[in-house]
Amino acid sequence: MKKLVLILALTSILVPQANAQGIMKRMMANLYGGPKIEANVSNFFFSDIPGLESKMKIGGSAGGFIGLRMSEHFAIQEDILVHYKVSGLEQNGIKGDFEYLGAELTFYAVGSWKLYNGGHLSVGAGPFAGYGLSAKYKVDGKETDLYEKDGNGNTPLTPLNIGAALTVGYEFKCDLQINASYKLGIMNMLDSYKTNASMRPGTLSVGIGYRFGK
């Protein structure tokens, strides 16, 4: 009887551990990731700010991605990027540049399909969250820090931004990728004037990446 109890006790301990190890091995086998660089163009959508226009200018992004393949055609992927963005602003004939540096996390639900030539087409959608490290407005040789607090502790802009993202990509048989994405902020970036107006960013990116893993 004591031997039977001991065997049952060991089984109750070892079997769950073996199952957990098996699950972890399968997960690790389905992980993938790699580096990514992008060129981007960005602008803003305004409301209740008469005469202010935004024009797209070129910036760049760099970082990487990591994903977990759930099935042959579906994966969960996270992009981790640092962005440098430039947008032209014009109001009443006065032109300036908005320059932004920030970090961003994007979570995609990705569907992928193998094509006849051996490459893969992928389409993804999901939310993103970004945090600005620097935001400056430059006009006529003068520079304004848009994250600098005034006497009341308010800033012209808030560094936090959240929104929705769409991406489409193609992966060659050599695991090299080309990707395009569009991200639209749904959070008002204005801080001091957010009760009277709104400012939401839009970013279009095209880049290349390389995938390691399955």
Backbone as a ProteinNet text record, in pm:
[ID]
protein_1_A
[PRIMARY]
MKKLVLILALTSILVPQANAQGIMKRMMANLYGGPKIEANVSNFFFSDIPGLESKMKIGGSAGGFIGLRMSEHFAIQEDILVHYKVSGLEQNGIKGDFEYLGAELTFYAVGSWKLYNGGHLSVGAGPFAGYGLSAKYKVDGKETDLYEKDGNGNTPLTPLNIGAALTVGYEFKCDLQINASYKLGIMNMLDSYKTNASMRPGTLSVGIGYRFGK
[TERTIARY]
83	0	86.9	195.2	282.8	348.7	387.8	448.6	349.6	222.6	119.6	97.7	92.1	74	192	313.4	433.3	432.8	393.9	387.9	286.7	168.3	64.4	110.2	180.8	229.3	331.2	424.9	525.6	462.4	362.7	293.7	224.2	158.9	86.2	180.2	306.4	405.6	472.4	514	595.8	515.6	393.4	313.8	281.7	229.9	207.1	333.5	448	573.6	612.5	594.2	628	538.4	408.6	316.6	354.3	390.3	430	556	652.2	774.7	746.3	652.1	614.9	550.5	464.1	400.1	503	598	702.1	788	822.1	902.7	829.3	697.1	619.8	611.9	595.9	590.8	723.8	833.8	964.8	990.4	942.3	961.5	884.3	777	693.4	722.1	824.5	862.6	944.3	927.5	1008.3	1031.6	1124.4	1152.1	1264.5	1295.4	1402.8	1405.2	1500.6	1512.7	1423.1	1396.9	1313.1	1354.1	1362.3	1383.1	1277	1236	1128.6	1157	1099.2	1084.5	939	915.2	777.5	746.4	619	567.1	450.6	439.4	337	275.5	151	82	-16.6	-100.9	-196.1	-334.3	-435	-573.5	-621.4	-665.2	-704.7	-855.9	-907.4	-1045.5	-1048.6	-1131.8	-1150.2	-1022.3	-934.3	-816.4	-819.4	-885.9	-905.6	-774.2	-767.8	-655.5	-528.2	-521.5	-399.7	-400	-294.5	-281.1	-153.1	-157.9	-42.7	-5.9	124.2	173.5	274.9	270.6	359.9	502.8	598	739.7	802.9	925.5	988.2	1064.2	1045.8	1121	1167.8	1208.4	1257	1228.5	1229.5	1202.3	1298.3	1330.2	1416.9	1379.3	1396.5	1363.5	1356.5	1256.5	1243.8	1104.3	1086.5	956.9	978.1	877.6	878.7	736.6	723.6	590.2	581.3	459.2	429.7	330.3	372.8	286.2	189.7	60	-42.8	-89.9	-85.2	-124.6	-56.7	-86.3	-22.5	-51.8	-170.3	-211.8	-232.4	-199.1	-228.5	-116.1	-83.3	21.5	-12.8	45.3	41	179.6	186.4	316.7	322.9	440.2	464.9	579.7	556.5	661.7	709.1	839.7	900.4	988.2	946.7	1014.8	1042.4	1149.3	1178.5	1156.3	1075.2	1038.4	1100.5	1143.9	1172.6	1077.5	989.4	887.7	898.7	867	865.5	736.4	666.7	544.4	552.3	509.7	503.9	373.2	379	260.1	255.9	137.4	121.3	-9.7	-1.3	-119.9	-99.8	-195.9	-191.4	-61.7	-15.7	103.9	234.7	231	351.5	377.1	496.4	530.1	634	617.9	713.2	717.1	804.9	819.5	799.3	722.2	704.8	797.3	887.4	981.1	956.4	949.3	910.6	1006.1	1044	1121.4	1051.1	1020	948	958.5	915.2	914.7	770.7	754.3	618.6	612.1	503.6	472.2	343.5	345.1	226.1	201.5	78.2	40	-51.8	-8.2	-83.9	-139	-260.2	-311	-286.2	-205.2	-155.4	-203.7	-260.2	-292.4	-191.7	-147.5	-48.5	-85.7	-48.4	-81.6	37.3	70.7	180	132	211.6	176.9	243.8	203.9	251.8	402.5	463.3	606.6	691.1	627.4	699.6	707.5	669.5	666.4	539.6	530.8	414.8	357	226.5	155.1	96.5	110.6	56.2	-23.3	-127.5	-212.3	-238.7	-221.7	-241	-310.9	-368.2	-435.2	-425.9	-424.8	-419.5	-395.6	-382.8	-361.9	-213.5	-185.5	-48.3	-50.6	62.1	81.6	220.5	227.7	355.8	379.9	507.8	543.3	652.7	624	717	832.3	953.4	1071.8	1107.7	1072.2	1100.5	999.6	948.4	858.2	888.9	926.8	967.1	902.1	868.8	815.8	917.9	960.8	1064	1007.3	1023.2	976.4	1066.9	1111.2	1196.7	1319.6	1379.3	1499.7	1477.1	1351.5	1320.2	1262.9	1291.9	1251.4	1172	1057.7	972.2	962.5	991.4	978.8	832.9	765.8	622.8	592.3	695.6	676.6	718.4	756.3	798.8	677.3	679.7	566.6	562.7	440	423.9	410.8	374.7	363.8	258.5	159.3	53.4	81.6	199.1	233.5	178.1	123.1	68	169.7	155.7	240.6	153.2	207.1	127	77.8	165	128.7	151.3	73.2	96.4	183.6	281.2	370.2	304.9	193.6	128.8	37.4	41.6	-45.2	-86.5	-213.5	-263.4	-348.3	-361.9	-440.4	-451.2	-485.5	-506.6	-411.2	-369.1	-270.3	-314.8	-280.1	-298.5	-164.8	-136.8	-11.6	-33.6	44.9	45.3	190.5	226	364.9	380.9	501	535.8	672	682.4	807.8	858.5	983.5	1045.6	1090.4	1125.4	1169.2	1296.5	1373.5	1496.5	1470.3	1343.1	1299.6	1312.9	1351.9	1352	1209.2	1171.5	1035	1031.2	923	888.4	750.4	735.4	611.9	566.7	436.1	377.5	272.7	261.8	164.9	107.5	-11.1	-70.8	-123.6	-90.4	-131.5	-203.3	-317.4	-397.6	-417.7	-374.2	-393.8	-538.7	-592.4	-729.8	-734.2	-618.1	-609.2	-569.4	-633.9	-600.9	-462.3	-368.7	-233.2	-219.9	-319.9	-313.2	-332.1	-262	-275.2	-337.9	-266.4	-314.5	-445.1	-465.4	-581.7	-678.5	-671.6	-749.9	-900.2	-943.3	-1087.2	-1145.1	-1058.2	-1106.8	-1078.7	-985.5	-947.1	-887.6	-859.2	-797.4	-693.5	-596.9	-486.1	-452.1	-470.8	-448.3	-352.5	-251	-149.6	-185.4	-135.4	-143.6	-6.6	32.5	166.5	159.4	220.2	232.5	379	405.8	543.3	562.7	682.1	723.5	863.6	885.1	1015.7	1051.2	1167.2	1215.2	1251.6	1242.9	1279.1	1335.1	1389.5	1439.3	1393.4	1336.2	1278.8	1375.1	1395.3	1464.7	1360.3	1373.4	1278.5	1178.1	1087	990.9	892.6
-120.8	0	126.4	124	240.5	265.6	157.2	172	232.9	190.6	241.7	390.3	429.8	571.3	653.5	598.7	669.2	684.6	580.3	585.6	689	689.6	786.6	929.3	949	1082.5	1130.3	1042.8	1080	1107.9	1029.1	1049.1	1183.8	1219.5	1347	1466.9	1447.6	1555.8	1558.6	1443.2	1435.8	1453.9	1402.7	1411.8	1556.8	1639.9	1780.9	1852.4	1820	1883.7	1844.6	1718.9	1672.7	1739.3	1752.9	1820.2	1965.9	2032.8	2173.8	2189.9	2099.7	2105.9	2083	1993.2	1967.2	2089	2158.2	2278.6	2387.6	2404.2	2505.2	2475.3	2349.5	2312.9	2344	2315.4	2343.9	2493.9	2571.9	2717.2	2771.5	2725.2	2771.9	2736.4	2620.5	2578.8	2666.4	2731.8	2814.5	2963.7	2999.7	3139.8	3183.9	3309.6	3366.8	3514.7	3575.2	3716.4	3763.3	3894.5	3947.4	4099.3	4159.2	4304.2	4362.8	4493	4561.3	4708.6	4762.4	4906.1	4956.8	5083.9	5139.3	5284.5	5327.6	5469.3	5504.8	5622.3	5659.8	5801	5826.6	5961.7	5978.7	6097.2	6116.6	6255.2	6264.8	6393	6389.3	6492	6501.3	6535.6	6490.5	6525.1	6614.6	6736.3	6835.6	6856.6	6897.1	6944.3	7068	7165	7290.2	7372.4	7361.5	7447.9	7508.4	7622.2	7679.4	7713.3	7676.4	7715	7636.3	7543.4	7466.4	7342.3	7328.1	7215	7137.7	7007.9	6921.3	6849.3	6845	6777.6	6671	6561.5	6450	6481.3	6441.3	6445.8	6313.2	6290.3	6159	6147.7	6033.8	5999.2	5855.5	5798.1	5661	5588.9	5456.5	5372.8	5254.3	5205.3	5087.9	5010.5	4880.4	4796.4	4650.9	4581.7	4440.6	4389.7	4260	4196.7	4058.3	4011.5	3876.6	3822.5	3695	3639.7	3495.2	3450.9	3312.5	3258.1	3156.4	3097.2	2999.9	3033.3	2952.4	2837.1	2857.5	2754.1	2784.6	2706.8	2725.6	2864.2	2918.1	3043.3	3158.1	3139.9	3244.7	3259.3	3385	3411.9	3538.7	3550	3671.8	3734.7	3861.4	3925.2	4059.6	4091.2	4219.4	4289.4	4414	4497.3	4596.5	4612.3	4707.6	4801.2	4928.3	5020.8	5154.7	5217.6	5356.1	5439.4	5545.2	5625.6	5764.4	5811.2	5952.5	6000.2	6094.3	6140.4	6291	6333.4	6475.6	6507	6610.6	6655.9	6806.7	6852.1	6994.7	7053.2	7169.1	7238.4	7378.6	7421.9	7554.8	7616.8	7741	7814.4	7962.4	8019	8161	8197.7	8107.5	8133.5	8108.3	8072.5	8043.5	7892.5	7854.8	7714	7672.9	7554	7499.4	7349.1	7287.9	7142	7088.6	6981.7	6907.1	6786.3	6773.8	6662.1	6580.6	6448.7	6359.1	6241.6	6204.4	6083.5	6006.6	5879.1	5802.3	5652.7	5576.7	5430.6	5381	5265.1	5215.9	5063.7	5012.5	4869.4	4847.4	4753.3	4719.8	4570.5	4532.4	4391	4359	4262.4	4224.4	4082.6	4063.8	3931.2	3914.2	3815.2	3804.8	3676.4	3690.6	3576.5	3566.3	3446.2	3430.8	3312.3	3325.8	3224.2	3203.5	3078.1	3044.7	3057.9	3123.9	3145.1	3040.8	3038.4	2934.5	2941.1	3060.2	3074.4	3046	3003.2	2969.3	3079.4	3201.9	3312.2	3310.2	3402.8	3410.3	3551.6	3560	3686.8	3692.6	3808	3821.6	3950.9	3945.4	4061.4	4061.3	4177.6	4184.3	4311.5	4307.1	4423.4	4413.8	4530.6	4529.7	4667.8	4677.9	4806.8	4840	4968.8	5009.8	5112.8	5123.9	5224.9	5283.5	5416.2	5482.8	5584.5	5613.8	5713.2	5803	5932.7	6026.9	6060	6058.4	6097.8	6243.7	6291.1	6428.8	6473.6	6595	6653.8	6803	6848.8	6988.3	7049	7176.5	7252.1	7357.2	7354	7444.7	7535.6	7668	7766.1	7888.5	7933.1	8051.6	8045.1	7928.8	7913.2	7903	7907.2	7895.3	7757.7	7706.3	7570.9	7574.3	7505.1	7496.9	7352.8	7327.6	7193.8	7172.4	7080.9	7059.9	6970.2	6918.5	6841.8	6921.8	7045.8	7128.3	7180.1	7168.6	7208.5	7359.6	7414.1	7555.5	7575.4	7695.8	7725.7	7645.2	7592.4	7511.9	7361.8	7326.5	7184.6	7117.4	7195.9	7140.5	7149.1	7062.5	7063.5	7081.6	7138.7	7150.5	7015.3	6912.6	6778.7	6676.3	6568.6	6455.3	6352.6	6291.6	6195.5	6061.2	6029.7	5900.6	5904	5799.2	5788.6	5642.7	5620.2	5485.7	5491.8	5377.1	5376.8	5238.6	5234.9	5109.2	5101.1	4978.9	4958.2	4847.7	4865.3	4763.7	4740.1	4615.5	4585.7	4478.7	4486.1	4383	4359.1	4234.4	4204.6	4085.4	4076	3961.5	3909.9	3779.2	3716.5	3625.7	3651	3568.1	3433.8	3340	3208.4	3216.1	3322.6	3340	3404.4	3423.9	3480.6	3633	3697.7	3843.5	3892.5	3998.5	4049	4192.7	4226.9	4365.2	4387.8	4502.3	4527.7	4671.1	4691.4	4825	4830.1	4944.1	4956.1	5097	5108.1	5238.7	5237.9	5345.3	5357.3	5489.9	5483	5602.4	5615.3	5726.1	5750.3	5785.3	5729.3	5759.5	5846.2	5873.1	5952.8	6095.9	6193	6332.6	6362	6408	6435.1	6570	6655.5	6784.6	6767.6	6848.4	6846.1	6976.2	7087	7214.8	7258.8	7224.2	7273.4	7161	7047.6	6932.1	6951.1	7044.9	7067.2	7147.1	7213.5	7300.3	7245.9	7152.6	7103.3	6963.4	6903.1	6770.2	6759.1	6670.1	6647.5	6498.6	6430.2	6285.9	6252.4	6168.9	6140.2	6022.5	6030.6	5919.1	5892.7	5766.2	5731.3	5617.3	5637.7	5534.4	5492.6	5361.8	5311.5	5200.9	5196	5087.1	5045.2	4914.6	4872.4	4730.8	4688.4	4552.4	4488.8	4357.9	4284.1	4148	4079.8	3944.6	3857.2	3742.4	3653.3	3540.7	3520.4	3404	3315	3188.1	3096.7	3043.4	2963.5	2891.8	2985.8
0	0	0	84.8	90.3	-44.8	-113.8	-245.8	-344.2	-335.5	-425.9	-402.6	-274.5	-241.8	-292.8	-275.8	-321.8	-473.4	-544.7	-690.8	-737.3	-671.6	-709.3	-681.7	-570.5	-535.9	-638.3	-673.6	-772.6	-908.7	-943.5	-1071.4	-1076.3	-962.4	-956.9	-968.9	-931	-939.6	-1076	-1124.7	-1245.1	-1373.3	-1378.5	-1501.9	-1537.2	-1440.9	-1476.6	-1518.9	-1452.4	-1491.2	-1633	-1666.3	-1801.3	-1905.2	-1872.5	-1964.6	-1983	-1872.3	-1880	-1963.4	-1944.6	-2023.7	-2171.4	-2199.5	-2338.6	-2402.5	-2327.2	-2377.9	-2404.9	-2310.9	-2327	-2449.4	-2471.3	-2587.1	-2716.5	-2718.6	-2839.2	-2863.8	-2754.9	-2769.2	-2821.1	-2762.9	-2805.9	-2952	-2993.9	-3132.3	-3229.3	-3181.6	-3267.9	-3254.7	-3177.8	-3166	-3287.9	-3325.9	-3433.3	-3402.3	-3470.9	-3448.4	-3537.1	-3527.1	-3607.4	-3607.1	-3677.4	-3684.2	-3793.6	-3780.8	-3879.9	-3887.4	-4008	-4027.3	-4124.3	-4106.8	-4187.2	-4223.8	-4334.4	-4365.1	-4337.9	-4280.2	-4249.3	-4295.2	-4317.8	-4339.2	-4243.5	-4183.8	-4081.5	-4092.3	-4046.5	-4038.2	-3922.5	-3911.5	-3801.4	-3854.4	-3780.6	-3808.1	-3694.4	-3729.7	-3630.2	-3631.6	-3518.5	-3510	-3421.7	-3461.8	-3387.7	-3378.2	-3481.9	-3492.4	-3632.6	-3651.3	-3785.4	-3854.4	-3982.9	-4067.4	-4048.5	-3957.3	-3934.3	-4024	-4101.6	-4192.4	-4161.3	-4188.2	-4164.6	-4293.4	-4321.4	-4440.7	-4402.3	-4477.8	-4449.5	-4489.4	-4402.3	-4433.5	-4392.1	-4439.9	-4424.1	-4292.4	-4226	-4106.3	-4115.9	-4004.4	-4004.6	-3874.7	-3878.9	-3761.5	-3761.8	-3642.4	-3630.1	-3505.2	-3510	-3394.4	-3435.1	-3383.3	-3413.4	-3385.3	-3406.2	-3384.1	-3325.7	-3251.3	-3197.2	-3205.1	-3241.3	-3258.7	-3213.3	-3195.2	-3158.8	-3259.9	-3335.3	-3436.2	-3368.2	-3375.4	-3310.3	-3398.6	-3529.6	-3624.6	-3757.5	-3858.3	-3988.7	-4045.9	-4018	-4080.7	-3982.1	-3855.1	-3757.5	-3655	-3622.4	-3524.3	-3446.4	-3327.6	-3247.5	-3253.5	-3293.2	-3312.6	-3240.5	-3185.6	-3121.6	-3192.2	-3234.6	-3292.5	-3186.6	-3175.7	-3082.4	-3164.3	-3177.4	-3267.3	-3200	-3243	-3208.2	-3334.1	-3323.6	-3438.6	-3432.9	-3547.3	-3567.5	-3676.6	-3642.2	-3735.4	-3755.3	-3877.7	-3910.6	-3985.3	-3941.7	-4007.9	-4028.9	-4146.1	-4171.7	-4121.7	-4057.6	-4008.1	-4068.3	-4108.6	-4165.1	-4116.5	-4071.2	-4026.7	-4057.4	-4130.7	-4168.1	-4239.1	-4326.2	-4404	-4331.8	-4205.1	-4127.7	-4130.9	-4177.9	-4191.7	-4087.8	-4034.5	-3939.5	-3948.2	-3869.6	-3867.7	-3726.8	-3718.3	-3593.5	-3598.8	-3502	-3496.6	-3370	-3387.2	-3277.9	-3270.5	-3149.1	-3123	-3012.8	-3036.7	-2935.7	-2958.4	-2857.7	-2862.8	-2872.5	-2934.4	-2961.2	-2956.1	-2899.6	-2898.4	-2977.1	-3069.1	-3146.7	-3137	-3108.5	-3100.8	-3218.7	-3299.4	-3417.8	-3404.8	-3451	-3483.8	-3633.6	-3671	-3808	-3873.7	-3992.9	-4076.8	-4189.7	-4224.7	-4331.6	-4420.8	-4549.6	-4647.4	-4741.2	-4765.2	-4856.3	-5000	-5084.2	-5223.6	-5312.5	-5436.7	-5529.4	-5550.9	-5535.9	-5559.1	-5435.2	-5327.5	-5205.8	-5103.5	-5141.4	-5046.4	-4962.6	-4866.5	-4778.2	-4778.9	-4787.5	-4774	-4633.8	-4567.3	-4432	-4419.8	-4337.2	-4307.9	-4157.7	-4094.4	-3949.7	-3906.3	-3787.4	-3728.6	-3577.6	-3511	-3365.6	-3308.8	-3177.9	-3111.7	-3097.6	-3078.3	-3048.1	-2935.9	-2867.6	-2763.9	-2780.7	-2782.6	-2800.6	-2690.2	-2666.7	-2565.4	-2622.7	-2626.2	-2683.5	-2590.4	-2643.4	-2568.6	-2594.7	-2714.4	-2751.6	-2856.1	-2842.7	-2941.5	-2949.4	-3067.5	-3083	-3206.8	-3195.1	-3308.1	-3347.1	-3475.2	-3522.7	-3630.6	-3612.1	-3709.2	-3703.6	-3821	-3832.5	-3741.6	-3733.4	-3653.4	-3504.6	-3460.9	-3318.7	-3289.6	-3170.1	-3131.4	-3001.8	-3001.7	-2883	-2837.9	-2710.7	-2652.7	-2613.5	-2681.8	-2660.8	-2541	-2475.1	-2351.9	-2228.3	-2246.2	-2133.6	-2056.9	-1925.5	-1842.7	-1823.5	-1819	-1789	-1638.1	-1596.2	-1453.7	-1382.2	-1456.5	-1395.8	-1403.3	-1454.8	-1465.7	-1589	-1683.8	-1806.6	-1919.9	-2018.5	-2137.4	-2260.8	-2370.6	-2493.3	-2544.7	-2535.1	-2581.4	-2471.4	-2476.8	-2387.6	-2458.8	-2391.3	-2458.9	-2489.8	-2425	-2445.1	-2567	-2644.6	-2761.7	-2779.8	-2806.3	-2835.4	-2961.5	-3028.8	-3150.9	-3210.5	-3339.4	-3411.3	-3529.6	-3562	-3668	-3762.9	-3889.9	-3993	-4061.4	-4099.2	-4167.4	-4273.6	-4379.4	-4483.1	-4521.4	-4547.9	-4578.3	-4670.5	-4724.3	-4807.9	-4762.7	-4743.6	-4702.6	-4813.5	-4855.6	-4957.7	-4897.5	-4983.5	-4937.1	-4853.3	-4869.8	-4792	-4656	-4618.1	-4489.9	-4481.7	-4591.2	-4596.8	-4616.4	-4544.5	-4549.1	-4600.2	-4668.6	-4694.6	-4633.2	-4563.5	-4490.3	-4510.4	-4503.4	-4503.8	-4392.8	-4326.1	-4218.1	-4213.4	-4156.9	-4131.4	-3988.4	-3914.1	-3775	-3754.1	-3688.7	-3661.1	-3511.5	-3455.1	-3313.1	-3282.8	-3177.4	-3137.8	-3012.2	-2955.4	-2833.6	-2869.3	-2808.5	-2830.7	-2773	-2859.1	-2812.9	-2741.9	-2755.5	-2688.4	-2538	-2461.8	-2316.6	-2267.3	-2282.6	-2230.8	-2296	-2424.3	-2497.6	-2535.8	-2467.2	-2509.4	-2492.5	-2407.9	-2391	-2506.3	-2583.3	-2690.9	-2830.1	-2844.8	-2976.9	-2963.5	-3078.4	-3077.2	-3187	-3164.2	-3256.8	-3251.3	-3364.5	-3369	-3482.9	-3456	-3557.9	-3648	-3771.4	-3864.5	-3923	-3934.9	-3982.3	-4083.1	-4199.1	-4301.3	-4308.8	-4300.4	-4297.6	-4400	-4456.7	-4546.2	-4503.8	-4487.3	-4437.9	-4476.7	-4427.2	-4451	-4317.5	-4311.7	-4191.6	-4230	-4131	-4153	-4037.5	-4070.5	-3968.9	-3934.7	-3805	-3751.8	-3683	-3694.2	-3630.9	-3728.9	-3676.9	-3761.3	-3826.8
[MASK]
++++++++++++++++++++++++++++++++++++++++++++++++++++++++++++++++++++++++++++++++++++++++++++++++++++++++++++++++++++++++++++++++++++++++++++++++++++++++++++++++++++++++++++++++++++++++++++++++++++++++++++++++++++++

